[in-house]
Coordinates of C-alpha atoms and ligand atoms in Angstrom, one line a residue:
M226 CA -35.2 -3.2 -74.7
A227 CA -38.4 -2.5 -72.7
E228 CA -40.9 -0.3 -74.5
P229 CA -41.5 3.2 -73.1
I230 CA -44.6 3.4 -71.0
A231 CA -47.5 4.7 -73.1
P232 CA -49.6 7.3 -71.3
A233 CA -53.4 7.2 -71.5
R234 CA -54.8 9.0 -74.5
R235 CA -56.8 11.3 -72.3
A236 CA -53.6 12.9 -71.1
A237 CA -53.3 14.5 -74.6
S238 CA -56.3 16.8 -73.9
I239 CA -55.2 18.0 -70.4
E240 CA -53.9 21.5 -70.4
Y241 CA -53.5 24.0 -67.7
A242 CA -52.1 27.2 -69.2
V243 CA -51.6 29.0 -65.8
R244 CA -48.9 26.5 -64.8
D245 CA -47.8 25.4 -68.3
I246 CA -46.5 28.9 -69.0
V247 CA -44.1 28.6 -66.0
L248 CA -41.9 26.3 -68.2
V249 CA -41.3 29.3 -70.6
A250 CA -40.6 31.5 -67.6
R251 CA -38.0 29.1 -66.2
E252 CA -36.2 29.1 -69.6
A253 CA -36.2 32.9 -69.5
Q254 CA -34.8 32.9 -65.9
A255 CA -32.1 30.4 -66.9
A256 CA -31.1 32.8 -69.6
G257 CA -30.6 35.5 -67.0
R258 CA -33.9 37.4 -67.0
E259 CA -35.4 38.7 -63.8
L260 CA -39.0 37.5 -63.7
L261 CA -42.0 39.6 -62.7
Y262 CA -44.8 37.2 -61.9
L263 CA -48.3 38.4 -62.9
N264 CA -49.5 34.9 -63.8
I265 CA -50.7 33.1 -60.7
G266 CA -53.8 33.8 -58.6
D267 CA -52.2 33.1 -55.3
P268 CA -52.3 36.0 -52.9
N269 CA -49.9 34.4 -50.4
Q270 CA -47.1 34.7 -53.0
F271 CA -47.4 38.4 -52.6
D272 CA -48.0 40.7 -49.6
F273 CA -51.1 38.9 -48.3
S274 CA -51.2 36.3 -45.6
T275 CA -53.7 34.0 -43.9
P276 CA -55.4 35.8 -41.0
P277 CA -53.9 34.8 -37.6
H278 CA -57.1 33.4 -36.2
I279 CA -57.3 31.0 -39.1
V280 CA -53.7 30.0 -38.7
E281 CA -54.2 29.5 -35.0
A282 CA -57.3 27.3 -35.4
I283 CA -55.3 25.0 -37.7
C284 CA -52.2 24.9 -35.4
R285 CA -54.4 24.1 -32.4
A286 CA -56.2 21.3 -34.3
V287 CA -52.9 19.7 -35.3
R288 CA -51.5 20.1 -31.7
D289 CA -54.7 18.6 -30.3
N290 CA -54.2 15.6 -32.5
R291 CA -57.2 16.3 -34.7
N292 CA -55.2 14.4 -37.3
S293 CA -57.4 11.4 -37.7
Y294 CA -59.5 10.9 -40.8
A295 CA -62.7 13.1 -40.7
P296 CA -66.2 12.2 -41.9
S297 CA -66.2 12.0 -45.7
E298 CA -68.6 14.9 -46.2
G299 CA -66.8 17.0 -43.5
L300 CA -66.8 17.9 -39.8
P301 CA -70.3 18.7 -38.6
E302 CA -69.2 22.1 -37.1
A303 CA -67.6 23.1 -40.4
L304 CA -70.7 22.1 -42.4
E305 CA -72.9 24.1 -40.0
A306 CA -70.7 27.1 -40.4
I307 CA -70.8 26.8 -44.2
R308 CA -74.6 26.4 -44.1
A309 CA -75.0 29.5 -41.8
S310 CA -72.7 31.6 -43.9
S311 CA -74.4 30.6 -47.2
E312 CA -77.8 31.5 -45.7
Q313 CA -76.7 34.8 -44.1
H314 CA -74.0 36.0 -46.5
N315 CA -75.2 34.5 -49.8
G316 CA -79.0 34.4 -49.2
I317 CA -79.3 30.7 -50.2
R318 CA -82.4 29.3 -48.6
A319 CA -83.2 25.8 -50.0
I320 CA -79.9 24.1 -48.8
R321 CA -80.2 20.4 -49.2
D322 CA -76.6 19.3 -48.6
V323 CA -73.2 20.6 -47.8
F324 CA -69.8 18.9 -48.3
V325 CA -66.1 19.8 -48.1
G326 CA -63.2 18.8 -50.2
N327 CA -59.5 19.3 -50.6
G328 CA -60.0 22.6 -52.3
G329 CA -62.9 23.8 -54.3
S330 CA -61.2 21.9 -57.1
E331 CA -62.0 18.5 -55.6
C332 CA -65.6 19.5 -54.9
I333 CA -66.0 20.5 -58.5
E334 CA -64.4 17.3 -59.7
I335 CA -66.6 15.2 -57.5
A336 CA -69.8 17.1 -58.5
L337 CA -69.0 16.5 -62.2
A338 CA -67.9 12.9 -61.7
A339 CA -71.2 12.1 -60.0
L340 CA -73.2 13.9 -62.8
V341 CA -71.9 13.2 -66.2
D342 CA -71.5 10.1 -68.4
P343 CA -69.0 9.9 -71.2
G344 CA -70.4 11.9 -74.1
D345 CA -72.6 14.2 -71.9
R346 CA -72.2 17.9 -72.6
V347 CA -71.4 20.6 -70.0
L348 CA -71.5 24.3 -70.9
T349 CA -68.5 26.2 -69.6
P350 CA -67.7 29.9 -69.9
S351 CA -65.2 31.1 -72.4
P352 CA -63.0 32.7 -71.2
G353 CA -63.1 30.6 -68.1
Y354 CA -61.1 28.7 -65.6
P355 CA -59.2 25.8 -67.2
L356 CA -60.0 23.3 -64.4
Y357 CA -63.4 22.6 -65.9
P358 CA -62.2 21.5 -69.4
A359 CA -59.5 19.4 -67.7
V360 CA -61.9 17.6 -65.4
L361 CA -64.4 17.1 -68.3
A362 CA -61.6 15.6 -70.4
K363 CA -60.7 13.2 -67.6
L364 CA -64.4 12.1 -67.4
G365 CA -64.8 11.7 -71.2
A366 CA -67.5 14.3 -71.2
Q367 CA -67.7 17.1 -73.7
E368 CA -66.9 20.6 -72.7
V369 CA -69.0 23.1 -74.7
P370 CA -67.7 26.6 -74.3
Y371 CA -70.2 29.5 -74.3
F372 CA -68.9 33.0 -74.8
L373 CA -68.7 35.9 -72.4
D374 CA -69.4 39.2 -74.2
E375 CA -66.4 41.6 -73.9
T376 CA -68.5 44.5 -75.3
N377 CA -71.0 43.9 -72.5
G378 CA -68.6 43.8 -69.5
W379 CA -67.9 40.1 -70.1
Q380 CA -71.5 39.1 -69.2
P381 CA -72.4 35.6 -70.5
D382 CA -73.8 35.8 -74.0
L383 CA -77.2 34.3 -73.4
E384 CA -78.0 33.7 -77.0
D385 CA -74.9 31.7 -77.4
V386 CA -75.8 29.7 -74.2
A387 CA -79.3 29.0 -75.6
A388 CA -77.9 28.0 -79.0
K389 CA -75.5 25.5 -77.5
I390 CA -77.9 23.5 -75.3
D391 CA -79.0 20.2 -76.7
E392 CA -80.5 16.9 -75.4
R393 CA -77.1 15.7 -74.1
T394 CA -76.4 18.9 -72.1
R395 CA -76.5 18.2 -68.4
A396 CA -75.1 21.3 -66.7
I397 CA -74.0 24.8 -67.1
V398 CA -71.0 26.2 -65.3
L399 CA -71.2 29.8 -64.1
I400 CA -68.0 31.4 -62.7
N401 CA -69.2 34.5 -60.9
P402 CA -67.1 36.5 -60.2
N403 CA -65.2 35.3 -63.2
N404 CA -61.6 34.1 -63.6
P405 CA -60.0 35.4 -65.9
T406 CA -62.0 38.5 -66.6
G407 CA -62.9 39.7 -63.1
S408 CA -66.5 40.3 -64.3
V409 CA -69.6 40.0 -62.0
C410 CA -72.9 38.8 -63.4
E411 CA -75.9 41.2 -63.5
H412 CA -79.1 40.3 -61.8
Q413 CA -80.9 40.1 -65.1
T414 CA -78.3 37.8 -66.6
L415 CA -78.7 35.4 -63.7
E416 CA -82.5 35.4 -64.0
R417 CA -82.2 34.5 -67.7
L418 CA -79.7 31.8 -67.0
L419 CA -82.1 30.3 -64.5
E420 CA -84.9 30.3 -67.1
L421 CA -82.7 28.5 -69.6
A422 CA -81.6 25.9 -66.9
D423 CA -85.3 25.4 -66.0
R424 CA -86.5 25.0 -69.5
H425 CA -83.8 22.4 -70.3
G426 CA -83.5 20.6 -67.0
L427 CA -79.9 21.6 -66.4
V428 CA -77.9 21.6 -63.2
I429 CA -76.2 24.9 -62.4
L430 CA -72.6 24.7 -61.1
A431 CA -72.0 28.1 -59.6
D432 CA -68.3 28.7 -58.9
E433 CA -68.4 31.7 -56.4
I434 CA -64.9 31.4 -55.0
Y435 CA -64.3 35.2 -55.5
D436 CA -67.7 36.3 -54.0
K437 CA -66.2 38.2 -51.1
L438 CA -63.6 39.9 -53.3
V439 CA -66.0 42.2 -55.2
L440 CA -64.3 45.6 -55.7
E441 CA -67.2 47.5 -57.3
G442 CA -70.9 46.9 -57.2
R443 CA -72.6 43.8 -55.7
H444 CA -72.4 40.1 -56.1
I445 CA -75.6 38.0 -56.2
S446 CA -75.4 34.3 -55.6
I447 CA -77.5 32.6 -58.3
A448 CA -78.8 30.1 -55.8
S449 CA -80.4 32.9 -53.8
L450 CA -82.7 33.5 -56.8
S451 CA -84.3 30.0 -56.9
D452 CA -85.4 27.6 -54.2
E453 CA -86.4 25.0 -56.8
L454 CA -83.6 24.6 -59.4
P455 CA -80.7 22.3 -58.7
I456 CA -77.7 24.5 -58.0
L457 CA -74.3 23.6 -56.6
T458 CA -72.4 26.6 -55.3
F459 CA -68.6 26.2 -54.8
N460 CA -66.4 28.2 -52.5
G461 CA -63.4 27.8 -50.2
L462 CA -60.6 29.2 -48.1
S463 CA -58.2 29.8 -51.0
K464 CA -59.0 33.3 -52.1
A465 CA -61.1 35.4 -49.7
Y466 CA -59.5 33.7 -46.7
L467 CA -56.0 33.9 -48.1
G468 CA -55.1 30.2 -47.9
P469 CA -54.8 28.5 -51.3
G470 CA -52.3 26.0 -50.0
L471 CA -54.6 25.0 -47.2
R472 CA -56.6 23.1 -49.8
L473 CA -60.0 23.4 -48.3
G474 CA -63.2 24.1 -50.3
W475 CA -66.8 23.3 -50.1
C476 CA -70.0 22.9 -52.0
V477 CA -73.6 23.9 -51.1
V478 CA -76.3 22.0 -52.9
S479 CA -79.7 23.7 -53.1
G480 CA -83.0 23.3 -54.8
A481 CA -86.0 21.0 -54.7
S482 CA -85.1 17.9 -52.7
Q483 CA -87.0 15.4 -54.8
R484 CA -84.9 16.4 -57.8
L485 CA -81.6 16.2 -55.9
S486 CA -81.7 13.2 -53.7
R487 CA -80.3 10.5 -56.1
Y488 CA -77.6 12.9 -57.4
V489 CA -76.6 13.8 -53.8
E490 CA -76.4 10.1 -52.9
A491 CA -74.0 9.6 -55.9
V492 CA -71.9 12.6 -54.8
H493 CA -71.5 11.0 -51.3
K494 CA -70.3 7.7 -52.9
F495 CA -67.4 9.7 -54.5
L496 CA -66.8 11.5 -51.2
R497 CA -66.5 8.2 -49.3
A498 CA -64.2 6.7 -52.0
R499 CA -61.6 9.4 -51.4
L500 CA -61.9 9.2 -47.5
C501 CA -62.0 12.9 -46.4
A502 CA -60.7 16.4 -46.8
S503 CA -57.8 17.6 -44.5
H504 CA -59.1 17.2 -41.0
P505 CA -57.1 19.8 -39.1
V506 CA -57.8 22.5 -41.7
Q507 CA -61.5 21.9 -41.4
H508 CA -61.3 23.3 -37.8
A509 CA -60.5 26.6 -39.4
V510 CA -63.8 26.8 -41.4
R511 CA -65.9 28.0 -38.6
P512 CA -63.5 30.8 -37.3
A513 CA -63.0 31.8 -40.9
L514 CA -66.6 32.1 -41.9
L515 CA -68.2 33.2 -38.7
G516 CA -65.2 34.9 -36.9
D517 CA -63.3 38.2 -37.6
Q518 CA -63.7 39.3 -41.2
S519 CA -61.6 42.5 -41.0
H520 CA -58.9 41.2 -43.4
L521 CA -61.5 41.2 -46.2
E522 CA -61.9 45.0 -46.2
Q523 CA -58.1 45.4 -46.0
T524 CA -57.6 43.0 -48.9
R525 CA -60.2 44.7 -51.0
A526 CA -58.7 48.1 -50.4
K527 CA -55.3 47.0 -51.6
L528 CA -56.8 45.3 -54.6
R529 CA -58.8 48.4 -55.5
A530 CA -55.7 50.5 -55.7
R531 CA -53.9 47.8 -57.8
R532 CA -56.9 47.4 -60.1
R533 CA -56.9 51.1 -60.8
L534 CA -53.2 51.1 -61.6
T535 CA -53.7 48.0 -63.8
V536 CA -56.6 49.3 -65.8
D537 CA -55.0 52.7 -66.3
G538 CA -51.6 51.2 -67.0
L539 CA -52.9 48.7 -69.6
N540 CA -55.3 51.1 -71.3
A541 CA -52.4 53.6 -71.8
I542 CA -50.6 51.1 -74.0
E543 CA -51.3 51.5 -77.7
G544 CA -53.0 48.4 -79.1
I545 CA -54.2 47.1 -75.7
R546 CA -57.7 47.5 -74.4
C547 CA -58.8 46.4 -70.9
V548 CA -62.4 46.1 -69.7
P549 CA -62.2 47.1 -66.0
P550 CA -62.6 44.1 -63.8
R551 CA -65.2 44.4 -61.0
A552 CA -63.9 41.6 -58.7
A553 CA -61.2 39.1 -57.9
F554 CA -57.6 40.0 -59.0
Y555 CA -57.6 39.4 -62.7
A556 CA -57.8 41.6 -65.8
F557 CA -58.1 40.1 -69.3
P558 CA -57.0 42.8 -71.8
S559 CA -57.2 42.3 -75.5
V560 CA -54.2 42.8 -77.8
L561 CA -55.0 44.2 -81.2
G562 CA -53.1 43.5 -84.4
I563 CA -51.6 40.1 -83.5
D564 CA -52.6 36.6 -84.7
D565 CA -51.3 34.3 -81.9
D566 CA -51.5 35.3 -78.3
E567 CA -49.6 32.3 -77.0
R568 CA -46.6 33.2 -79.2
W569 CA -46.9 36.9 -78.2
V570 CA -46.9 36.0 -74.5
Q571 CA -43.9 33.6 -74.8
Q572 CA -42.0 36.4 -76.6
L573 CA -43.0 38.8 -73.9
I574 CA -41.7 36.5 -71.2
R575 CA -38.5 35.8 -73.0
E576 CA -37.8 39.5 -73.8
T577 CA -39.0 41.3 -70.7
G578 CA -39.4 38.6 -67.9
V579 CA -43.0 39.7 -67.4
V580 CA -45.0 36.5 -66.8
V581 CA -48.7 36.6 -67.9
V582 CA -50.9 33.9 -69.3
H583 CA -52.1 33.8 -72.9
G584 CA -55.8 34.3 -73.5
S585 CA -56.1 31.1 -75.5
G586 CA -55.4 29.2 -72.3
F587 CA -58.8 30.4 -71.0
G588 CA -60.8 30.4 -74.2
Q589 CA -61.8 33.4 -76.2
R590 CA -63.9 34.3 -79.3
P591 CA -62.1 33.2 -82.4
G592 CA -60.1 36.0 -84.0
T593 CA -59.6 37.8 -80.6
H594 CA -56.4 37.8 -78.6
H595 CA -55.9 38.4 -74.9
F596 CA -53.7 37.8 -72.0
R597 CA -54.5 37.5 -68.3
V598 CA -52.9 39.8 -65.7
V599 CA -52.9 39.0 -62.0
F600 CA -52.9 42.3 -60.1
L601 CA -51.9 40.8 -56.8
P602 CA -48.3 42.1 -56.9
P603 CA -47.4 45.3 -55.1
E604 CA -47.9 48.6 -57.0
Q605 CA -44.2 49.0 -57.8
T606 CA -44.0 45.6 -59.5
L607 CA -47.1 46.3 -61.5
R608 CA -45.8 49.7 -62.6
R609 CA -42.5 48.0 -63.8
A610 CA -44.5 45.3 -65.6
F611 CA -46.8 47.7 -67.5
A612 CA -43.8 49.8 -68.5
A613 CA -42.1 46.7 -69.9
I614 CA -45.3 45.5 -71.7
D615 CA -45.6 49.0 -73.2
R616 CA -42.0 48.8 -74.6
F617 CA -42.5 45.3 -75.8
A618 CA -45.8 46.1 -77.6
R619 CA -44.1 49.0 -79.3
D620 CA -41.1 46.9 -80.4
H621 CA -43.4 44.2 -81.5
R622 CA -45.4 46.6 -83.7
D623 CA -42.3 48.1 -85.2
R624 CA -41.0 44.7 -86.1
A625 CA -44.3 43.7 -87.6
T626 CA -44.4 46.8 -89.9
Ligands
PLP748 N1 -62.5 28.1 -59.2 C1 -61.9 29.2 -59.8 C2 -62.8 30.1 -60.6 C3 -60.6 29.5 -59.5 O1 -60.0 30.6 -60.1 C4 -59.8 28.7 -58.7 C5 -58.4 28.9 -58.5 O2 -57.7 29.8 -59.1 C6 -60.4 27.5 -58.2 C7 -61.8 27.3 -58.4 C8 -59.6 26.6 -57.4 O3 -60.0 26.7 -56.0 P1 -59.3 25.8 -54.9 O4 -58.0 26.4 -54.6 O5 -60.3 25.9 -53.8 O6 -59.2 24.4 -55.4

């Protein structure tokens, strides 16, 4: 009999908790539970939809047969709009290159593929978004998590960052605003990260996909604070423009051009090797970034109300503590008195149908336990979910004692 096909060894290290947990949810559903989804950061699965002028631009492009391949780096008019918006909205001055990809995810993957060799080290935030460890595992590079400090509003722990840099470290990933904590970096934190990057010759990969979904305070793009250091800033249509399934993201490369030119050339080789990003969707970039922005304030207003309900609802539960998020649509509460958050979350899903993601799927300090809540669902769903989590946490404690 023919042998089963052996998968590549690298597959063993690929995990993506946000989607992996859905398998447990399906089991619970098959057993008759009604599910309340608080697990996926996709606004369009709830009461948010892509603004009509963006939809219309895409439909028109498809109808007008803009369905050929596009230039590998992107359509000139889309690249110009990204450049203009990055200058005006984000204050990035020293822009050396702009490219688009099929989602911010593809841009991030290409940026890393063109940068790191097997064995190189990349600092990533913990907690952070699981795409980074997955891509680094594919590339054979080493992910080196640095901690965010829960006692300091989840700011990057700069001493930890400094302690983890060595001669194989090539880059530091900054997710600002952060997924899964909803935190926003302070000005001083950014300045100190720039100092560290400068001292050690690191590239900064700044994931700012939630920059327009700041609910409290102000977001500062790290690239606006330096015209010299090599910084790649990622963004896209998925979150602020309410189109995650459109799969269109971009990267703005800034810094001193003599340091960047060889790297940018390598990035473009990878861009050409995958042909191009979706052509018709690129026609929506200009209207999205430079057209009507009124959906943003409406989106933020809804999210602010849901955030308040989430923080109050979670903090009212004994044994759960939630640092108020300041941006995006995530909260990352800690659970006291448990020793395995993945098991706790699986039990929660099976017993209540409330689907959240365990903290260990995003990384966390050893000995701490969390779960990620997505507060995109309508208020009524959130209220039901927090009441169910409260009952579950109480039962769980009773059973443990
Ligand atoms: N970066 C962060 C921090 C995210 O949270 C996500 C999606 O959840 C992405 C990137 C992926 O973005 P895209 O849909 O543009 O690939």
